[in-house]
C-alpha cells in the first residue's frame, strides 16, 4: 500500500471515530427535562393528595389542575427568561455595532490582539483581522462570538421556548393522569405508569450524557419514586393531623 493510500485510510478512520455528542443537548435535553419535570411534579402532587384519603374525583381534579398550572407557569417563565436574555444580547450587539461604526480601527486592532493572545503570529493576526473586518456584519458576528460568546445569527426564540416548555411539561404531567382518565379507581396504576415514564425519560437523557441508559433510567426512577413516596407520606400525615 502506498503512503498516500495509508494516509487516506488513516484520515477516514480519524474522521469516522472523531465525532462528538451534542454537548448543548439541542432540542432533546430541554424537551426531556420538561417532560420529566411535569411527570415528577404532577405525580408527587397526586400522590400527596391521595395520601389524604380523598375521593377519586378529587385526585383527578388535582392532577388536571397541576397539569394546567404547571404547564402555563413553565411557558410563562420560559418566555420571560428567554425574552429577557435575548433583549440583553441584542443590547450588547447594538453597543458592539456602534463601536464598529465609530472606531473601526480600534476594533480591528482589538481583534488582532485577541488572535495574538492565542498564539497567532502578529503579522498574520493583523492581516486576518483586517480581512475579516472588511464586512461590517461579519465583523460584528466575529466580535460577538469572541467577546460575548454568542452567535448573533442563532438567538433563541421566546415563543418557541414557551410553546415547547408548555407541551413537554403537559405531556409529562399527563402520564400519571392517564389511568384515572381511562377509568382506573386506584392510585397504583398511575404510580406504575409514571415510574415507567420516569425510567424512560432517564434512559433518553443518557443520549446527551456519558452515562449508560439503564443507570440514568434507574437514577430518575429512584428520585421520582422517592418524591412520590415522600409526598404520599406527608399527605397521610396532614390528613391525620387535620382529621
Coordinates of N, CA, C and O in Angstrom, one line a residue, residues 61-185:
X61 N -59.1 15.9 39.6 CA -59.2 17.3 39.5 C -57.8 17.9 39.9 O -57.4 18.9 39.3
X62 N -57.2 17.4 41.0 CA -55.9 17.9 41.4 C -54.9 17.7 40.3 O -54.1 18.6 40.0
X63 N -54.9 16.5 39.7 CA -54.0 16.2 38.6 C -54.2 17.1 37.4 O -53.2 17.6 36.8
X64 N -55.4 17.4 37.0 CA -55.7 18.3 35.9 C -55.3 19.7 36.2 O -54.7 20.4 35.4
X65 N -55.6 20.1 37.4 CA -55.2 21.5 37.9 C -53.6 21.6 37.9 O -53.1 22.6 37.5
X66 N -53.0 20.6 38.4 CA -51.5 20.6 38.4 C -50.9 20.6 37.0 O -49.9 21.3 36.8
X67 N -51.5 19.9 36.1 CA -51.0 19.9 34.7 C -51.2 21.3 34.1 O -50.2 21.8 33.5
X68 N -52.4 21.9 34.2 CA -52.6 23.2 33.7 C -51.7 24.3 34.3 O -51.1 25.1 33.6
X69 N -51.7 24.3 35.6 CA -51.0 25.3 36.3 C -49.5 25.2 36.0 O -48.8 26.2 35.8
X70 N -49.0 24.0 36.1 CA -47.5 23.8 35.8 C -47.1 24.2 34.4 O -46.1 24.8 34.2
X71 N -48.0 23.7 33.4 CA -47.6 24.0 32.0 C -47.7 25.5 31.7 O -46.8 26.0 31.1
X72 N -48.7 26.2 32.2 CA -48.8 27.6 32.0 C -47.6 28.4 32.7 O -47.0 29.3 32.2
X73 N -47.3 27.9 33.9 CA -46.2 28.5 34.7 C -44.9 28.3 33.9 O -44.1 29.3 33.8
X74 N -44.6 27.1 33.5 CA -43.4 26.8 32.7 C -43.3 27.7 31.5 O -42.3 28.2 31.2
X75 N -44.4 27.8 30.7 CA -44.4 28.5 29.5 C -44.2 30.0 29.8 O -43.4 30.6 29.1
X76 N -44.8 30.6 30.8 CA -44.7 32.0 31.1 C -43.2 32.3 31.6 O -42.6 33.2 31.1
X77 N -42.7 31.4 32.4 CA -41.4 31.6 32.9 C -40.3 31.5 31.9 O -39.4 32.2 31.8
X78 N -40.5 30.5 31.0 CA -39.5 30.3 29.9 C -39.6 31.4 28.9 O -38.5 31.9 28.4
X79 N -40.8 31.9 28.6 CA -40.9 33.0 27.7 C -40.2 34.3 28.2 O -39.4 35.0 27.6
X80 N -40.5 34.6 29.5 CA -39.9 35.8 30.1 C -38.4 35.6 30.2 O -37.6 36.6 29.9
X81 N -37.9 34.5 30.6 CA -36.5 34.2 30.7 C -35.8 34.4 29.4 O -34.7 35.1 29.3
X82 N -36.3 33.7 28.4 CA -35.6 33.8 27.1 C -35.7 35.2 26.4 O -34.8 35.7 25.8
X83 N -36.9 35.8 26.6 CA -37.1 37.1 26.1 C -36.1 38.1 26.7 O -35.5 39.0 26.0
X84 N -36.0 38.0 28.0 CA -35.1 38.9 28.7 C -33.6 38.7 28.3 O -32.9 39.7 28.1
X85 N -33.2 37.4 28.2 CA -31.9 37.1 27.8 C -31.6 37.6 26.3 O -30.6 38.2 26.0
X86 N -32.6 37.5 25.5 CA -32.5 37.9 24.1 C -32.3 39.4 24.0 O -31.5 40.0 23.3
X87 N -33.1 40.1 24.8 CA -33.1 41.6 24.9 C -31.7 42.1 25.3 O -31.2 43.1 24.8
X88 N -31.2 41.4 26.3 CA -29.8 41.7 26.8 C -28.8 41.5 25.8 O -27.9 42.4 25.6
X89 N -28.9 40.4 25.1 CA -27.9 40.1 24.0 C -28.0 41.1 22.9 O -27.0 41.6 22.4
X90 N -29.2 41.5 22.5 CA -29.4 42.5 21.4 C -28.9 43.8 21.8 O -28.4 44.6 21.0
X91 N -29.0 44.2 23.1 CA -28.5 45.5 23.6 C -27.0 45.5 23.5 O -26.4 46.5 23.1
X92 N -26.3 44.4 23.9 CA -24.9 44.3 23.8 C -24.4 44.3 22.3 O -23.4 44.9 22.0
X93 N -25.2 43.7 21.4 CA -24.9 43.7 20.0 C -25.0 45.1 19.4 O -24.2 45.5 18.6
X94 N -25.9 45.9 19.9 CA -26.1 47.3 19.5 C -24.9 48.1 19.9 O -24.4 48.9 19.1
X95 N -24.4 47.8 21.1 CA -23.2 48.5 21.6 C -22.0 48.2 20.7 O -21.2 49.1 20.2
X96 N -21.8 46.9 20.4 CA -20.7 46.5 19.6 C -20.8 47.0 18.1 O -19.8 47.4 17.5
X97 N -22.1 47.1 17.6 CA -22.3 47.6 16.3 C -21.9 49.1 16.2 O -21.3 49.5 15.2
X98 N -22.2 49.8 17.3 CA -21.9 51.3 17.3 C -20.4 51.4 17.4 O -19.8 52.3 16.7
X99 N -19.7 50.6 18.2 CA -18.3 50.7 18.3 C -17.6 50.4 16.9 O -16.6 51.0 16.6
X100 N -18.1 49.4 16.2 CA -17.5 49.1 14.9 C -17.7 50.2 13.9 O -16.8 50.4 13.1
X101 N -18.8 50.9 14.1 CA -19.1 52.0 13.1 C -18.2 53.2 13.5 O -17.7 53.9 12.6
X102 N -18.1 53.5 14.8 CA -17.4 54.7 15.2 C -15.9 54.6 15.3 O -15.1 55.5 15.0
X103 N -15.4 53.4 15.7 CA -14.0 53.1 15.9 C -13.5 51.9 15.2 O -13.1 50.9 15.9
X104 N -13.7 51.8 13.9 CA -13.3 50.6 13.2 C -11.9 50.1 13.3 O -11.6 49.0 13.5
X105 N -10.9 51.1 13.4 CA -9.5 50.8 13.5 C -9.2 50.2 14.9 O -8.5 49.2 15.0
X106 N -9.8 50.8 15.9 CA -9.6 50.2 17.3 C -10.2 48.8 17.4 O -9.6 48.0 18.0
X107 N -11.4 48.6 16.8 CA -12.0 47.3 16.9 C -11.2 46.2 16.1 O -11.0 45.1 16.5
X108 N -10.6 46.7 15.0 CA -9.7 45.8 14.2 C -8.5 45.4 15.0 O -8.0 44.3 15.0
X109 N -7.9 46.4 15.6 CA -6.7 46.2 16.4 C -7.0 45.2 17.6 O -6.3 44.4 18.0
X110 N -8.2 45.4 18.2 CA -8.6 44.6 19.3 C -8.8 43.1 18.9 O -8.4 42.2 19.6
X111 N -9.3 42.9 17.7 CA -9.4 41.6 17.2 C -8.1 41.0 16.9 O -7.8 39.8 17.2
X112 N -7.1 41.7 16.3 CA -5.8 41.2 16.1 C -5.1 40.9 17.4 O -4.4 39.8 17.5
X113 N -5.2 41.7 18.4 CA -4.6 41.4 19.7 C -5.2 40.1 20.3 O -4.5 39.4 21.0
X114 N -6.5 39.9 20.1 CA -7.1 38.7 20.6 C -6.5 37.5 19.9 O -6.2 36.5 20.6
X115 N -6.3 37.5 18.6 CA -5.7 36.4 17.9 C -4.2 36.2 18.4 O -3.7 35.1 18.5
X116 N -3.5 37.3 18.6 CA -2.1 37.2 19.0 C -2.1 36.6 20.4 O -1.1 35.8 20.7
X117 N -3.0 36.9 21.3 CA -3.0 36.3 22.6 C -3.2 34.8 22.6 O -2.9 34.1 23.6
X118 N -3.8 34.3 21.5 CA -4.0 32.9 21.3 C -2.8 32.2 20.6 O -3.0 31.1 20.2
X119 N -1.8 33.0 20.3 CA -0.6 32.4 19.7 C -0.4 32.6 18.3 O 0.6 32.0 17.7
X120 N -1.3 33.4 17.6 CA -1.1 33.7 16.2 C 0.0 34.7 16.0 O 0.1 35.7 16.8
X121 N 0.9 34.5 15.0 CA 2.0 35.4 14.7 C 1.4 36.8 14.5 O 0.4 37.0 13.8
X122 N 2.0 37.9 15.1 CA 1.5 39.2 15.0 C 1.1 39.7 13.6 O 0.0 40.2 13.4
X123 N 2.0 39.5 12.6 CA 1.7 40.0 11.3 C 0.5 39.3 10.7 O -0.4 39.9 10.0
X124 N 0.4 38.0 10.9 CA -0.7 37.2 10.4 C -2.0 37.6 11.1 O -3.0 37.7 10.5
X125 N -1.9 37.8 12.4 CA -3.1 38.2 13.2 C -3.7 39.5 12.7 O -4.9 39.6 12.5
X126 N -2.8 40.5 12.4 CA -3.2 41.8 11.9 C -3.9 41.6 10.5 O -4.9 42.2 10.2
X127 N -3.3 40.7 9.7 CA -3.8 40.6 8.3 C -5.2 39.9 8.4 O -6.1 40.2 7.7
X128 N -5.3 38.9 9.2 CA -6.6 38.2 9.4 C -7.7 39.1 9.9 O -8.8 39.1 9.4
X129 N -7.3 39.9 10.9 CA -8.3 40.9 11.4 C -8.7 41.9 10.4 O -9.8 42.3 10.3
X130 N -7.7 42.3 9.6 CA -8.0 43.3 8.5 C -9.0 42.7 7.5 O -10.0 43.4 7.1
X131 N -8.8 41.5 7.1 CA -9.6 40.9 6.1 C -11.0 40.6 6.6 O -12.0 40.8 6.0
X132 N -11.1 40.1 7.9 CA -12.4 39.8 8.5 C -13.2 41.1 8.8 O -14.4 41.0 8.8
X133 N -12.5 42.2 8.9 CA -13.2 43.5 9.3 C -13.7 44.2 8.1 O -14.4 45.2 8.2
X134 N -13.5 43.7 6.9 CA -14.0 44.4 5.7 C -15.5 44.4 5.6 O -16.1 45.3 5.0
X135 N -16.1 43.3 6.0 CA -17.5 43.2 6.0 C -18.1 43.5 7.4 O -17.8 42.8 8.4
X136 N -18.8 44.6 7.6 CA -19.3 45.0 8.9 C -20.1 43.9 9.6 O -20.0 43.7 10.8
X137 N -21.0 43.2 8.9 CA -21.8 42.2 9.5 C -21.0 41.0 10.0 O -21.2 40.4 11.0
X138 N -20.0 40.7 9.1 CA -19.1 39.6 9.5 C -18.3 40.0 10.7 O -18.1 39.2 11.6
X139 N -17.8 41.2 10.7 CA -17.0 41.7 11.8 C -17.9 41.7 13.1 O -17.4 41.3 14.2
X140 N -19.1 42.1 13.0 CA -20.0 42.1 14.2 C -20.2 40.6 14.7 O -20.1 40.4 15.9
X141 N -20.4 39.7 13.8 CA -20.6 38.3 14.2 C -19.3 37.8 14.9 O -19.4 37.1 15.9
X142 N -18.1 38.1 14.4 CA -16.9 37.6 14.9 C -16.6 38.2 16.3 O -16.3 37.5 17.3
X143 N -16.8 39.5 16.4 CA -16.6 40.2 17.7 C -17.6 39.6 18.8 O -17.3 39.5 19.9
X144 N -18.9 39.4 18.3 CA -19.9 38.8 19.2 C -19.4 37.4 19.7 O -19.6 37.1 20.9
X145 N -18.9 36.6 18.8 CA -18.5 35.3 19.2 C -17.3 35.3 20.1 O -17.2 34.6 21.1
X146 N -16.3 36.2 19.8 CA -15.1 36.2 20.5 C -15.2 36.9 21.9 O -14.6 36.5 22.9
X147 N -16.0 38.0 21.9 CA -16.0 38.8 23.1 C -17.2 38.5 24.0 O -17.1 38.5 25.3
X148 N -18.4 38.1 23.4 CA -19.6 37.9 24.2 C -19.9 36.4 24.3 O -20.7 36.0 25.1
X149 N -19.3 35.6 23.4 CA -19.5 34.1 23.4 C -20.9 33.8 22.9 O -21.5 32.8 23.3
X150 N -21.4 34.6 22.0 CA -22.8 34.3 21.4 C -22.7 34.3 19.9 O -21.8 34.8 19.3
X151 N -23.7 33.7 19.3 CA -23.9 33.7 17.8 C -25.1 34.6 17.5 O -26.2 34.2 17.8
X152 N -24.9 35.8 17.0 CA -26.0 36.7 16.7 C -27.0 36.2 15.6 O -28.1 36.7 15.5
X153 N -26.6 35.2 14.9 CA -27.5 34.6 13.9 C -28.3 33.4 14.4 O -29.1 32.9 13.7
X154 N -28.1 33.1 15.7 CA -28.8 31.9 16.2 C -29.3 32.2 17.6 O -29.1 31.5 18.6
X155 N -30.0 33.3 17.8 CA -30.6 33.7 19.1 C -31.9 32.9 19.3 O -32.7 32.7 18.4
X156 N -32.1 32.5 20.6 CA -33.3 31.7 20.8 C -34.6 32.5 20.7 O -34.6 33.7 20.9
X157 N -35.7 31.8 20.4 CA -37.0 32.4 20.2 C -37.8 32.2 21.5 O -38.0 31.1 21.9
X158 N -38.2 33.3 22.1 CA -39.1 33.2 23.3 C -40.3 32.4 23.1 O -40.7 31.6 24.0
X159 N -41.0 32.6 21.9 CA -42.2 31.9 21.6 C -42.0 30.4 21.5 O -42.7 29.6 22.0
X160 N -40.9 30.0 20.8 CA -40.6 28.6 20.6 C -40.3 28.0 22.0 O -40.7 26.8 22.3
X161 N -39.6 28.7 22.8 CA -39.2 28.2 24.1 C -40.5 28.0 25.0 O -40.6 27.0 25.7
X162 N -41.4 28.9 24.9 CA -42.6 28.9 25.7 C -43.5 27.7 25.3 O -44.0 26.9 26.1
X163 N -43.7 27.6 24.0 CA -44.5 26.5 23.4 C -44.0 25.1 23.7 O -44.7 24.2 24.1
X164 N -42.6 25.0 23.5 CA -42.0 23.7 23.8 C -42.1 23.3 25.2 O -42.3 22.2 25.6
X165 N -41.9 24.3 26.1 CA -41.9 24.1 27.6 C -43.3 23.6 28.0 O -43.5 22.7 28.8
X166 N -44.3 24.4 27.4 CA -45.7 24.0 27.7 C -46.1 22.6 27.3 O -46.6 21.8 28.1
X167 N -45.7 22.3 26.1 CA -46.0 21.0 25.5 C -45.3 19.8 26.3 O -45.9 18.8 26.6
X168 N -44.0 20.0 26.5 CA -43.3 18.9 27.2 C -43.7 18.7 28.6 O -43.9 17.6 29.1
X169 N -44.0 19.8 29.3 CA -44.4 19.7 30.7 C -45.8 19.0 30.7 O -46.1 18.1 31.6
X170 N -46.7 19.5 29.9 CA -48.1 18.9 29.8 C -48.0 17.4 29.5 O -48.8 16.6 30.1
X171 N -47.2 17.0 28.6 CA -47.1 15.6 28.2 C -46.6 14.8 29.4 O -47.2 13.7 29.7
X172 N -45.6 15.3 30.1 CA -45.1 14.5 31.3 C -46.2 14.5 32.4 O -46.4 13.4 33.0
X173 N -46.9 15.6 32.6 CA -47.9 15.7 33.7 C -49.1 14.8 33.4 O -49.8 14.4 34.3
X174 N -49.3 14.6 32.1 CA -50.5 13.8 31.7 C -50.3 12.3 32.0 O -51.3 11.6 32.3
X175 N -49.1 11.8 32.1 CA -48.8 10.4 32.2 C -49.5 9.8 33.5 O -50.2 8.8 33.4
X176 N -49.2 10.4 34.7 CA -49.9 9.8 35.9 C -51.4 10.0 35.9 O -52.1 9.3 36.6
X177 N -51.9 10.9 35.0 CA -53.4 11.1 35.0 C -54.1 10.1 34.1 O -55.3 9.8 34.3
X178 N -53.3 9.5 33.1 CA -54.0 8.7 32.1 C -54.8 7.5 32.7 O -55.9 7.3 32.3
X179 N -54.2 6.7 33.7 CA -55.0 5.6 34.2 C -56.4 6.1 34.8 O -57.4 5.4 34.6
X180 N -56.4 7.2 35.5 CA -57.6 7.7 36.0 C -58.6 8.2 34.9 O -59.8 7.9 35.0
X181 N -58.0 8.8 33.9 CA -58.9 9.2 32.8 C -59.4 8.1 32.0 O -60.5 8.2 31.3
X182 N -58.7 6.9 32.0 CA -59.2 5.7 31.3 C -60.0 4.8 32.2 O -60.4 3.7 31.8
X183 N -60.4 5.3 33.4 CA -61.3 4.5 34.2 C -60.7 3.9 35.5 O -61.5 3.2 36.2
X184 N -59.4 4.0 35.8 CA -58.8 3.4 37.0 C -59.4 4.1 38.2 O -59.7 5.3 38.2
X185 N -59.6 3.3 39.3 CA -60.1 3.9 40.5 C -59.1 3.9 41.6 O -59.3 4.6 42.7

